[in-house]
Amino acid sequence: MDNSEIFRTLEEAFAATFIKELIPGILHNFANPLNGIMGRTKLLQRRIEENVKKMEEIYPDAAAGMMEEMKRIRTDIRSISQESESFLDIFKDVAAKFYALAAKGEDNINISQLMYSEMRFVDFNLDFKHDIKKNIRLDNDVPDFKGNIAELSMTFWALIRFAMSRARASRMKEFSITTEHDNKYVSIFIKNSGDALPAASIDALMESVNSGSQEMPDSTIDRGVLNAFLILNKYNARINMFSEESFSTISIGLPYRNKRPKRKEI
């Protein structure tokens, strides 16, 4: 075994343990100082306002002379507070993704919330963030259904990444994701601009999906799509893939129980 093979073995071992063993600690270690920064910033902002008010009451002339400087300090503190909140939002996006990937067992899943989280995480890919025009339409009233959040997060990440990559390679660079529901299914439509996928490739893919085979007879479509569809088969999903003019669409319908699970009263 040469050095490159040894390195690859170590790299694979690291990747295999990264999510479950390291990420929880990393997120915890980031959360503590971030919460401290935000708390201290709010406290500093309040103290500045209180002290400026006292100065204006006790030393009005001095307060008037320092007005411009105090205004700049207030502006700087507001900026720090706003940037801290932006950082917190980014942290939440990362945390949500990795906590989802580490989830075990089944839980109630809201597909619109899951798609929202996945699309927020997509923005960490700067090529996707800046190069693609995105249209996101999510039905906030979709019913929950039982599923494993980790495998569905990975499934939809693979499908979104496939569609995003095709959109980025196209002339129009457009991508859309839509959720909706009827009395039987919650549905997800992932659409991207780009050359039409060959009908023969789609047929070959769906044949593998329907037979439960992991064989990929055609390399036109990413293997991640096949793996994603195989997981969705576990949920008895209706899966369709088709191209129209300059757009391709992945359509998925996930069955749910008509009666929504009762939520615990708080």
XYZ file of C-alpha atoms in Angstrom:
266
model
C 0.000 0.000 0.000
C 1.581 3.303 -1.069
C 1.232 6.653 0.716
C -1.712 7.834 -1.403
C -3.703 4.689 -0.574
C -2.821 4.994 3.117
C -3.971 8.624 3.092
C -7.230 7.708 1.338
C -7.905 5.022 3.958
C -7.347 7.516 6.769
C -9.477 10.105 4.969
C -12.355 7.648 4.602
C -12.117 6.685 8.276
C -12.226 10.357 9.257
C -15.235 11.054 7.012
C -17.058 8.004 8.393
C -16.838 9.327 11.966
C -17.060 13.071 11.263
C -20.835 13.541 11.433
C -21.646 11.312 14.395
C -18.565 11.783 16.576
C -17.146 15.230 15.829
C -19.938 17.478 14.564
C -21.983 17.512 17.827
C -18.918 18.694 19.745
C -17.987 21.241 17.085
C -21.493 22.716 17.098
C -21.526 22.818 20.902
C -18.169 24.596 21.013
C -19.361 27.186 18.484
C -22.713 27.723 20.214
C -21.308 28.683 23.620
C -19.149 31.665 22.550
C -21.754 32.764 19.996
C -24.457 32.911 22.669
C -22.019 34.798 24.898
C -21.233 37.353 22.173
C -24.918 37.947 21.461
C -25.793 38.265 25.144
C -22.935 40.680 25.864
C -23.770 42.732 22.778
C -27.385 43.190 23.883
C -26.216 44.061 27.403
C -23.665 46.576 26.082
C -26.310 48.155 23.858
C -28.647 48.617 26.836
C -25.879 50.002 29.080
C -24.810 52.521 26.442
C -28.371 53.823 26.116
C -28.789 54.022 29.902
C -25.487 55.871 30.411
C -26.125 58.299 27.562
C -29.508 59.107 29.085
C -27.920 59.711 32.514
C -25.234 61.939 30.998
C -27.844 63.976 29.158
C -29.692 64.505 32.453
C -26.674 65.258 34.676
C -24.202 66.818 32.217
C -26.257 68.158 29.293
C -23.424 70.309 27.922
C -20.919 67.414 27.918
C -23.522 65.126 26.378
C -24.184 67.630 23.602
C -20.459 67.851 22.850
C -20.166 64.068 22.600
C -23.331 63.584 20.566
C -21.623 62.675 17.279
C -19.199 60.256 18.934
C -22.021 58.574 20.864
C -24.019 58.268 17.660
C -21.111 56.440 16.014
C -20.769 54.103 19.025
C -24.496 53.324 18.901
C -24.246 52.593 15.176
C -21.257 50.293 15.691
C -23.017 48.354 18.455
C -26.164 47.965 16.326
C -23.995 46.664 13.476
C -22.297 44.139 15.775
C -25.710 43.002 17.017
C -27.050 42.594 13.479
C -23.957 40.702 12.320
C -24.183 38.439 15.377
C -27.794 37.626 14.510
C -26.788 36.901 10.914
C -24.039 34.611 12.186
C -26.584 32.860 14.421
C -28.861 32.243 11.429
C -25.955 30.720 9.489
C -25.015 28.594 12.491
C -28.615 27.344 12.767
C -28.582 26.337 9.087
C -25.414 24.284 9.569
C -26.618 22.807 12.854
C -30.004 21.819 11.399
C -28.338 19.929 8.553
C -25.883 18.004 10.702
C -28.387 17.246 13.451
C -30.684 15.888 10.724
C -27.902 13.683 9.366
C -27.230 12.272 12.831
C -30.907 11.539 13.567
C -31.909 7.960 14.302
C -35.266 6.241 13.982
C -38.483 7.690 12.607
C -40.103 10.998 13.413
C -42.858 13.252 12.126
C -41.501 15.130 9.097
C -42.840 18.267 7.474
C -41.534 18.146 3.915
C -41.757 21.923 3.415
C -39.631 22.551 6.501
C -37.147 19.946 5.288
C -36.938 21.568 1.830
C -36.487 24.989 3.426
C -33.573 23.686 5.498
C -32.009 21.952 2.489
C -32.225 25.101 0.369
C -30.691 27.191 3.152
C -27.820 24.706 3.298
C -27.421 24.846 -0.499
C -26.333 28.481 -0.155
C -23.062 27.293 1.386
C -22.142 26.214 -2.156
C -21.166 29.621 -3.528
C -21.506 28.511 -7.153
C -25.112 27.529 -6.524
C -25.766 30.616 -4.398
C -24.539 33.213 -6.889
C -24.883 31.591 -10.311
C -28.417 30.203 -10.230
C -31.778 31.933 -10.221
C -33.863 30.077 -7.619
C -37.633 30.025 -7.235
C -38.872 28.390 -4.017
C -42.592 27.857 -3.385
C -43.341 25.857 -0.241
C -46.777 24.841 1.032
C -46.695 25.619 4.754
C -49.797 23.493 5.412
C -48.476 20.142 4.160
C -49.298 17.307 6.586
C -46.523 15.561 8.475
C -45.621 11.969 7.709
C -43.465 9.373 9.429
C -39.917 8.983 8.179
C -36.220 9.030 8.980
C -34.972 12.600 8.722
C -31.342 11.548 8.116
C -32.017 9.408 5.058
C -34.529 11.890 3.610
C -32.113 14.781 4.131
C -29.421 12.885 2.212
C -31.962 11.818 -0.424
C -33.172 15.304 -1.226
C -29.667 16.764 -1.013
C -28.638 14.346 -3.795
C -31.640 15.308 -5.955
C -31.256 19.039 -5.366
C -27.519 18.892 -6.090
C -28.154 16.974 -9.335
C -30.741 19.529 -10.485
C -28.605 22.484 -9.380
C -25.568 21.171 -11.249
C -27.603 20.816 -14.440
C -29.074 24.287 -13.972
C -25.638 25.826 -13.495
C -24.391 24.160 -16.689
C -27.341 25.512 -18.678
C -27.719 28.838 -20.445
C -30.715 30.033 -18.369
C -29.383 28.803 -14.990
C -32.823 28.424 -13.417
C -33.960 26.157 -10.601
C -37.251 25.812 -8.757
C -38.612 23.670 -5.963
C -42.284 23.423 -5.056
C -44.221 21.539 -2.399
C -47.967 20.930 -2.291
C -50.441 18.350 -1.033
C -53.787 16.718 -1.670
C -55.806 14.259 0.429
C -53.295 11.418 -0.129
C -49.845 12.755 -0.980
C -47.391 15.489 -0.123
C -45.611 16.311 -3.369
C -42.236 17.809 -4.240
C -41.333 19.134 -7.679
C -37.647 19.843 -8.383
C -37.165 21.594 -11.718
C -34.062 22.812 -13.520
C -33.129 24.387 -16.821
C -30.862 22.469 -19.164
C -30.782 20.066 -22.070
C -33.501 17.431 -22.053
C -32.534 14.160 -20.435
C -32.642 11.294 -22.982
C -35.844 9.273 -22.651
C -33.802 6.056 -22.855
C -31.708 7.152 -19.853
C -34.799 7.948 -17.793
C -36.374 4.607 -18.744
C -33.208 2.723 -17.773
C -33.058 4.580 -14.461
C -36.688 3.872 -13.609
C -36.281 0.220 -14.561
C -33.461 -0.081 -12.021
C -35.583 1.734 -9.421
C -38.640 -0.459 -9.976
C -36.565 -3.638 -9.789
C -34.660 -2.433 -6.709
C -31.373 -2.831 -8.563
C -28.324 -0.699 -7.842
C -27.031 -1.264 -11.352
C -26.633 1.969 -13.312
C -26.760 1.015 -17.010
C -26.521 4.635 -18.180
C -24.065 7.292 -16.936
C -26.082 10.298 -18.193
C -27.870 10.579 -14.858
C -25.911 10.812 -11.615
C -25.812 7.636 -9.502
C -26.957 9.723 -6.546
C -30.354 10.059 -8.234
C -30.724 6.271 -8.407
C -29.768 5.883 -4.741
C -32.214 8.640 -3.771
C -35.040 7.012 -5.719
C -34.287 3.629 -4.135
C -34.656 5.170 -0.674
C -37.915 6.881 -1.705
C -39.222 3.485 -2.815
C -39.157 2.522 0.856
C -41.799 5.193 1.438
C -43.991 3.918 -1.420
C -43.377 7.219 -3.171
C -44.742 8.064 -6.603
C -41.649 8.992 -8.607
C -41.566 10.584 -12.037
C -38.804 12.203 -14.058
C -39.348 13.977 -17.353
C -38.081 16.760 -19.617
C -40.110 19.440 -21.394
C -38.484 21.940 -23.761
C -35.557 23.451 -21.817
C -36.485 22.103 -18.380
C -36.329 18.789 -16.542
C -38.521 17.891 -13.560
C -38.276 15.363 -10.752
C -41.722 14.738 -9.284
C -42.144 12.907 -5.975
C -45.359 12.117 -4.107
C -45.049 10.802 -0.545
C -48.177 9.169 0.944
C -49.339 10.227 4.376
C -52.166 9.340 6.742
C -55.231 11.514 6.353
C -55.295 12.102 10.088
C -52.366 14.195 11.190
C -50.450 13.120 14.296
C -51.542 15.045 17.386
C -48.937 17.451 18.672
C -48.210 17.596 22.374
C -49.716 20.551 24.187
C -47.166 22.864 25.697
